[in-house]
Amino acid sequence: MALRNGGGALAAAAFLTVAALLGAGAASKFDDVVQPSWANDHMVYDGDLLKLRLDANSGGGFVSRNKFLYGKASADLKLVPGDSAGVVTAFYLSSAGDKHNEFDFEFLGNVTGEPYLVQTNLYIDGVGNREQRIDLWFDPTADFHTYAVLWNPSQVVFMVDDTPIRVYENRQNATVRGHHRHANATTTDSSPFPGPQPMAVYSSIWNADDWATQGGRVKTDWSHAPFEATFREVRVDGCAWAANATDADAGEVSRCSESSWGKEGRYWWKEKEMSELTVHQSHQLVWARAHHLVYDYCVDTERFPVQPPECAGR
């Protein structure tokens, strides 16, 4: 799977890229992509940057103007610097309703000098509790880094600067060995996989000092407020859901699930090479998990005496 950033030939194919050129003003650059979802005055512009702000009164958030079904969503993000204990910044995809699907990045703040933890989670048909946590191999407050989710009918991939840190595969009607499926050895697996529900892209910042830092033992120090997460760019490359369609529109599901081309151009995220990691990317994933994984729900027997089905064989 060659994870792509939308340059060169892909740009020529004119697939959906909802980020504007960096040279534009911040308002026009981001307003074509996202809009405030709550606490409008806590989403602020600073030159070519967008900031989500948390103070003692409120946090803030944004949501994409469009929904999409399959594709890649990414954000160039610099996290809250200094003492960020208790503060959570999230970047995630979510559909609507009680049976929603959701793919989460949650960045858990910490006291000065201690590393951020990045928690990923998946909700499938409204059920979550699939948390994994890693520590990062760089200071995410010193510069911008790219956090992305690739989603297609075969897998959901969480990436940090193009390095896969987590892969959730569609094991239904497939045999999985390591991180690759083999079509010539088909079987049925009970592992759930997100169905075709259109998703929006969200981000938010809020106070979560009841759990976010050292299990809630360290509280938010409001003397350091306001806390600000800074975005340089937000991008969504995907099959854009028709604005006038319901979330269950069968025609839109068919168009985005079965077509190879559409109004956005070529649906590169659904091509065969995107259905699994390349050998190099598999090595990157193994490295990230071996050196930086600090929690995995799959091996938490206290929470899950019976191992979740998607964890079998790992």
CSV table of C-alpha atoms in Angstrom, one decimal:
chain,number,residue,atom,x,y,z
A,1,MET,CA,0.0,0.0,0.0
A,2,ALA,CA,1.7,3.2,-1.2
A,3,LEU,CA,0.2,5.9,1.1
A,4,ARG,CA,-0.1,9.1,-0.8
A,5,ASN,CA,-0.2,12.8,-0.1
A,6,GLY,CA,-2.1,13.9,-3.2
A,7,GLY,CA,0.8,15.4,-5.2
A,8,GLY,CA,2.0,15.0,-8.8
A,9,ALA,CA,-0.2,12.7,-10.9
A,10,LEU,CA,-2.8,12.5,-8.2
A,11,ALA,CA,-3.3,16.2,-8.3
A,12,ALA,CA,-3.5,16.0,-12.1
A,13,ALA,CA,-6.3,13.5,-11.6
A,14,ALA,CA,-8.2,16.2,-9.7
A,15,PHE,CA,-9.4,14.1,-6.8
A,16,LEU,CA,-11.1,15.9,-4.0
A,17,THR,CA,-8.6,18.0,-2.0
A,18,VAL,CA,-10.4,20.3,0.4
A,19,ALA,CA,-7.4,22.2,1.6
A,20,ALA,CA,-6.5,25.4,-0.3
A,21,LEU,CA,-3.1,26.7,-1.1
A,22,LEU,CA,-0.9,27.6,1.8
A,23,GLY,CA,-0.4,31.1,0.4
A,24,ALA,CA,-4.0,32.0,0.9
A,25,GLY,CA,-5.2,33.7,4.1
A,26,ALA,CA,-6.1,31.4,6.9
A,27,ALA,CA,-9.7,32.3,6.9
A,28,SER,CA,-10.2,31.4,3.2
A,29,LYS,CA,-7.9,28.4,3.4
A,30,PHE,CA,-9.7,26.8,6.3
A,31,ASP,CA,-13.2,28.1,5.7
A,32,ASP,CA,-13.4,26.0,2.5
A,33,VAL,CA,-12.6,22.9,4.6
A,34,VAL,CA,-14.1,23.2,8.1
A,35,GLN,CA,-16.4,25.3,10.2
A,36,PRO,CA,-16.8,25.7,14.0
A,37,SER,CA,-18.7,22.9,15.6
A,38,TRP,CA,-19.0,24.5,19.1
A,39,ALA,CA,-17.6,27.6,20.9
A,40,ASN,CA,-17.0,29.6,17.7
A,41,ASP,CA,-14.9,32.1,19.5
A,42,HIS,CA,-12.4,29.4,20.5
A,43,MET,CA,-11.5,28.7,16.9
A,44,VAL,CA,-9.2,31.5,16.0
A,45,TYR,CA,-6.9,32.5,13.1
A,46,ASP,CA,-3.3,33.5,13.4
A,47,GLY,CA,-1.8,34.4,10.0
A,48,ASP,CA,-2.0,31.2,7.9
A,49,LEU,CA,-2.7,29.1,10.9
A,50,LEU,CA,-5.9,27.9,12.7
A,51,LYS,CA,-5.9,27.5,16.5
A,52,LEU,CA,-8.3,25.6,18.7
A,53,ARG,CA,-8.3,27.2,22.2
A,54,LEU,CA,-9.1,25.9,25.7
A,55,ASP,CA,-9.5,28.2,28.7
A,56,ALA,CA,-11.4,27.9,32.0
A,57,ASN,CA,-14.6,28.7,30.2
A,58,SER,CA,-14.6,26.4,27.2
A,59,GLY,CA,-12.8,24.4,24.7
A,60,GLY,CA,-13.6,24.5,21.0
A,61,GLY,CA,-13.9,22.4,17.9
A,62,PHE,CA,-14.4,22.2,14.1
A,63,VAL,CA,-16.1,19.9,11.7
A,64,SER,CA,-15.6,19.4,8.0
A,65,ARG,CA,-18.1,21.0,5.6
A,66,ASN,CA,-18.6,17.8,3.7
A,67,LYS,CA,-18.9,14.1,4.6
A,68,PHE,CA,-17.1,11.4,2.6
A,69,LEU,CA,-17.1,7.6,2.3
A,70,TYR,CA,-13.6,6.1,2.0
A,71,GLY,CA,-10.4,8.1,1.5
A,72,LYS,CA,-7.8,9.8,3.6
A,73,ALA,CA,-8.1,12.6,6.1
A,74,SER,CA,-5.0,14.3,7.5
A,75,ALA,CA,-4.0,17.3,9.6
A,76,ASP,CA,-0.7,19.2,10.0
A,77,LEU,CA,-0.8,19.8,13.7
A,78,LYS,CA,1.4,21.3,16.5
A,79,LEU,CA,0.2,20.3,19.9
A,80,VAL,CA,-0.2,22.4,23.1
A,81,PRO,CA,3.3,23.2,24.4
A,82,GLY,CA,4.5,23.2,28.0
A,83,ASP,CA,2.4,22.0,30.9
A,84,SER,CA,-0.6,20.5,29.0
A,85,ALA,CA,-1.6,18.0,31.7
A,86,GLY,CA,-5.4,17.3,31.6
A,87,VAL,CA,-5.8,18.7,28.1
A,88,VAL,CA,-6.9,16.5,25.2
A,89,THR,CA,-6.7,17.4,21.6
A,90,ALA,CA,-8.6,15.1,19.2
A,91,PHE,CA,-8.6,14.7,15.4
A,92,TYR,CA,-11.1,12.1,14.3
A,93,LEU,CA,-13.6,10.9,11.7
A,94,SER,CA,-17.2,10.0,12.7
A,95,SER,CA,-20.5,9.1,11.2
A,96,ALA,CA,-23.8,10.0,12.9
A,97,GLY,CA,-26.3,8.1,15.1
A,98,ASP,CA,-26.2,5.6,17.9
A,99,LYS,CA,-24.7,2.9,15.6
A,100,HIS,CA,-22.0,5.3,14.4
A,101,ASN,CA,-18.5,4.4,13.3
A,102,GLU,CA,-15.6,6.5,14.5
A,103,PHE,CA,-11.8,6.6,14.1
A,104,ASP,CA,-10.0,8.6,16.8
A,105,PHE,CA,-6.6,10.3,17.4
A,106,GLU,CA,-6.6,11.6,20.9
A,107,PHE,CA,-3.5,13.5,22.1
A,108,LEU,CA,-3.2,13.3,25.9
A,109,GLY,CA,-1.4,16.2,27.4
A,110,ASN,CA,1.2,15.9,30.1
A,111,VAL,CA,3.3,17.8,32.6
A,112,THR,CA,6.3,19.7,31.3
A,113,GLY,CA,9.1,17.4,30.3
A,114,GLU,CA,7.0,14.2,30.1
A,115,PRO,CA,5.9,12.8,26.7
A,116,TYR,CA,2.6,13.1,25.1
A,117,LEU,CA,0.6,9.9,24.7
A,118,VAL,CA,-1.4,9.3,21.5
A,119,GLN,CA,-4.5,7.2,22.0
A,120,THR,CA,-6.2,5.7,19.0
A,121,ASN,CA,-9.7,4.1,19.1
A,122,LEU,CA,-12.3,2.7,16.8
A,123,TYR,CA,-16.0,2.7,17.2
A,124,ILE,CA,-17.9,0.2,15.1
A,125,ASP,CA,-21.7,0.3,15.1
A,126,GLY,CA,-21.6,2.5,18.2
A,127,VAL,CA,-19.2,0.2,20.2
A,128,GLY,CA,-15.7,1.5,21.1
A,129,ASN,CA,-13.3,0.3,23.8
A,130,ARG,CA,-10.6,-0.5,21.2
A,131,GLU,CA,-7.9,1.8,22.7
A,132,GLN,CA,-4.2,1.7,21.9
A,133,ARG,CA,-1.6,4.2,23.2
A,134,ILE,CA,1.8,5.1,21.9
A,135,ASP,CA,4.4,7.6,22.9
A,136,LEU,CA,5.9,9.6,20.1
A,137,TRP,CA,9.5,9.5,18.9
A,138,PHE,CA,9.6,13.3,18.6
A,139,ASP,CA,8.4,16.4,20.4
A,140,PRO,CA,4.9,17.1,18.9
A,141,THR,CA,4.9,20.6,20.4
A,142,ALA,CA,8.1,21.8,18.7
A,143,ASP,CA,6.9,21.6,15.1
A,144,PHE,CA,4.1,20.5,12.8
A,145,HIS,CA,3.6,16.8,12.2
A,146,THR,CA,1.0,15.1,10.0
A,147,TYR,CA,-1.6,12.8,11.5
A,148,ALA,CA,-3.8,10.9,9.1
A,149,VAL,CA,-6.4,8.2,8.8
A,150,LEU,CA,-6.7,6.1,5.6
A,151,TRP,CA,-10.0,4.3,5.3
A,152,ASN,CA,-11.2,1.9,2.5
A,153,PRO,CA,-13.2,-1.3,2.4
A,154,SER,CA,-10.1,-3.3,3.3
A,155,GLN,CA,-8.5,-1.5,6.2
A,156,VAL,CA,-8.3,1.5,8.5
A,157,VAL,CA,-4.8,2.8,8.9
A,158,PHE,CA,-3.6,5.4,11.4
A,159,MET,CA,-0.4,7.2,10.4
A,160,VAL,CA,2.0,9.7,11.9
A,161,ASP,CA,4.2,11.4,9.3
A,162,ASP,CA,3.4,8.6,6.9
A,163,THR,CA,4.5,5.9,9.4
A,164,PRO,CA,1.7,3.4,10.1
A,165,ILE,CA,1.2,3.1,13.9
A,166,ARG,CA,-2.0,1.1,13.8
A,167,VAL,CA,-3.9,-1.0,11.2
A,168,TYR,CA,-7.4,-2.4,11.6
A,169,GLU,CA,-8.1,-4.9,8.9
A,170,ASN,CA,-11.3,-6.2,7.4
A,171,ARG,CA,-10.9,-9.9,8.2
A,172,GLN,CA,-14.3,-10.9,6.9
A,173,ASN,CA,-14.0,-13.4,4.1
A,174,ALA,CA,-10.2,-13.3,4.3
A,175,THR,CA,-7.3,-15.0,5.9
A,176,VAL,CA,-4.9,-12.7,7.7
A,177,ARG,CA,-1.3,-13.6,8.3
A,178,GLY,CA,0.6,-10.8,10.0
A,179,HIS,CA,-0.6,-7.6,8.3
A,180,HIS,CA,-1.3,-9.1,4.8
A,181,ARG,CA,-4.4,-10.9,3.5
A,182,HIS,CA,-4.2,-13.7,1.0
A,183,ALA,CA,-7.1,-14.0,-1.4
A,184,ASN,CA,-6.2,-17.6,-2.3
A,185,ALA,CA,-7.0,-18.7,1.3
A,186,THR,CA,-10.4,-17.3,2.0
A,187,THR,CA,-12.2,-17.9,5.3
A,188,THR,CA,-14.9,-16.3,7.4
A,189,ASP,CA,-14.0,-14.2,10.4
A,190,SER,CA,-16.2,-12.8,13.1
A,191,SER,CA,-14.2,-9.6,13.6
A,192,PRO,CA,-16.4,-6.6,13.1
A,193,PHE,CA,-15.4,-4.0,10.4
A,194,PRO,CA,-17.0,-0.5,9.9
A,195,GLY,CA,-19.8,-0.6,7.4
A,196,PRO,CA,-20.3,2.0,4.7
A,197,GLN,CA,-21.4,5.1,6.7
A,198,PRO,CA,-20.4,8.6,5.5
A,199,MET,CA,-18.2,10.4,7.9
A,200,ALA,CA,-17.3,13.9,8.7
A,201,VAL,CA,-13.8,15.1,10.0
A,202,TYR,CA,-13.7,16.7,13.4
A,203,SER,CA,-11.2,18.2,15.8
A,204,SER,CA,-11.6,19.5,19.3
A,205,ILE,CA,-9.8,20.5,22.4
A,206,TRP,CA,-11.2,20.1,25.9
A,207,ASN,CA,-10.4,19.6,29.6
A,208,ALA,CA,-10.3,15.9,30.5
A,209,ASP,CA,-8.3,16.0,33.7
A,210,ASP,CA,-10.5,13.3,35.2
A,211,TRP,CA,-8.6,10.7,33.1
A,212,ALA,CA,-6.2,12.0,30.5
A,213,THR,CA,-3.0,12.4,32.5
A,214,GLN,CA,-1.7,9.6,34.7
A,215,GLY,CA,-5.2,8.3,35.1
A,216,GLY,CA,-6.5,11.6,36.3
A,217,ARG,CA,-4.0,12.0,39.1
A,218,VAL,CA,-2.6,15.2,37.5
A,219,LYS,CA,-5.1,18.0,37.0
A,220,THR,CA,-5.2,20.9,34.6
A,221,ASP,CA,-3.2,23.9,35.8
A,222,TRP,CA,-5.4,26.8,34.6
A,223,SER,CA,-2.6,29.3,35.3
A,224,HIS,CA,-1.1,28.2,31.9
A,225,ALA,CA,-4.3,28.8,30.0
A,226,PRO,CA,-5.2,29.4,27.3
A,227,PHE,CA,-4.0,26.1,25.8
A,228,GLU,CA,-3.8,26.1,22.0
A,229,ALA,CA,-3.5,23.4,19.4
A,230,THR,CA,-2.3,24.8,16.1
A,231,PHE,CA,-3.2,23.6,12.6
A,232,ARG,CA,-1.2,24.4,9.4
A,233,GLU,CA,-3.5,22.5,7.1
A,234,VAL,CA,-6.4,20.0,7.1
A,235,ARG,CA,-7.0,17.8,4.0
A,236,VAL,CA,-9.6,15.3,3.0
A,237,ASP,CA,-9.1,13.2,-0.1
A,238,GLY,CA,-12.2,11.0,-0.6
A,239,CYS,CA,-15.5,10.2,-2.2
A,240,ALA,CA,-17.6,13.2,-1.3
A,241,TRP,CA,-21.1,12.3,-0.1
A,242,ALA,CA,-23.8,14.2,-2.0
A,243,ALA,CA,-25.0,17.1,0.1
A,244,ASN,CA,-28.7,16.3,-0.5
A,245,ALA,CA,-28.4,12.6,0.2
A,246,THR,CA,-29.4,10.9,3.5
A,247,ASP,CA,-26.7,8.9,5.3
A,248,ALA,CA,-28.3,5.7,4.2
A,249,ASP,CA,-28.6,6.6,0.5
A,250,ALA,CA,-28.0,3.4,-1.4
A,251,GLY,CA,-26.9,5.2,-4.6
A,252,GLU,CA,-24.2,7.1,-2.8
A,253,VAL,CA,-23.0,3.9,-1.0
A,254,SER,CA,-22.8,2.1,-4.4
A,255,ARG,CA,-21.0,5.1,-6.1
A,256,CYS,CA,-18.4,5.4,-3.4
A,257,SER,CA,-18.0,1.6,-2.8
A,258,GLU,CA,-18.0,0.2,-6.3
A,259,SER,CA,-16.7,2.9,-8.6
A,260,SER,CA,-13.0,3.5,-9.5
A,261,TRP,CA,-13.6,7.1,-10.7
A,262,GLY,CA,-16.0,9.9,-9.8
A,263,LYS,CA,-16.5,13.6,-9.8
A,264,GLU,CA,-13.4,13.9,-7.6
A,265,GLY,CA,-11.2,12.0,-10.1
A,266,ARG,CA,-9.6,8.6,-9.5
A,267,TYR,CA,-10.4,6.8,-6.3
A,268,TRP,CA,-6.8,5.9,-5.5
A,269,TRP,CA,-7.6,5.0,-1.9
A,270,LYS,CA,-9.5,1.9,-3.2
A,271,GLU,CA,-6.9,0.5,-5.6
A,272,LYS,CA,-5.5,-2.9,-4.9
A,273,GLU,CA,-2.2,-1.6,-3.7
A,274,MET,CA,-4.0,0.3,-1.0
A,275,SER,CA,-5.7,-2.8,0.4
A,276,GLU,CA,-2.7,-3.8,2.6
A,277,LEU,CA,0.6,-2.4,3.7
A,278,THR,CA,3.8,-2.7,1.6
A,279,VAL,CA,6.6,-4.7,3.1
A,280,HIS,CA,8.4,-1.5,4.1
A,281,GLN,CA,5.3,-0.1,5.8
A,282,SER,CA,4.8,-3.4,7.6
A,283,HIS,CA,8.4,-3.0,8.9
A,284,GLN,CA,7.6,0.6,10.0
A,285,LEU,CA,4.5,-0.6,11.8
A,286,VAL,CA,6.4,-3.4,13.6
A,287,TRP,CA,9.1,-0.8,14.6
A,288,ALA,CA,6.5,1.7,15.9
A,289,ARG,CA,4.7,-0.9,18.0
A,290,ALA,CA,7.9,-2.5,19.3
A,291,HIS,CA,9.4,0.7,20.5
A,292,HIS,CA,6.5,3.0,21.3
A,293,LEU,CA,3.3,1.0,22.1
A,294,VAL,CA,2.5,1.5,25.7
A,295,TYR,CA,-1.1,0.1,25.9
A,296,ASP,CA,-3.1,-2.3,23.8
A,297,TYR,CA,-6.7,-3.4,24.6
A,298,CYS,CA,-6.1,-6.7,22.9
A,299,VAL,CA,-3.8,-7.9,25.7
A,300,ASP,CA,-5.7,-6.2,28.6
A,301,THR,CA,-7.1,-9.4,30.2
A,302,GLU,CA,-8.5,-7.5,33.2
A,303,ARG,CA,-10.8,-5.4,31.0
A,304,PHE,CA,-11.4,-8.2,28.5
A,305,PRO,CA,-11.3,-11.7,30.0
A,306,VAL,CA,-12.5,-12.9,26.7
A,307,GLN,CA,-10.3,-11.6,23.9
A,308,PRO,CA,-12.2,-9.4,21.4
A,309,PRO,CA,-12.6,-11.3,18.1
A,310,GLU,CA,-10.5,-8.9,16.1
A,311,CYS,CA,-7.5,-9.5,18.4
A,312,ALA,CA,-7.3,-13.3,17.7
A,313,GLY,CA,-4.1,-14.5,16.3
A,314,ARG,CA,-2.2,-11.3,17.1
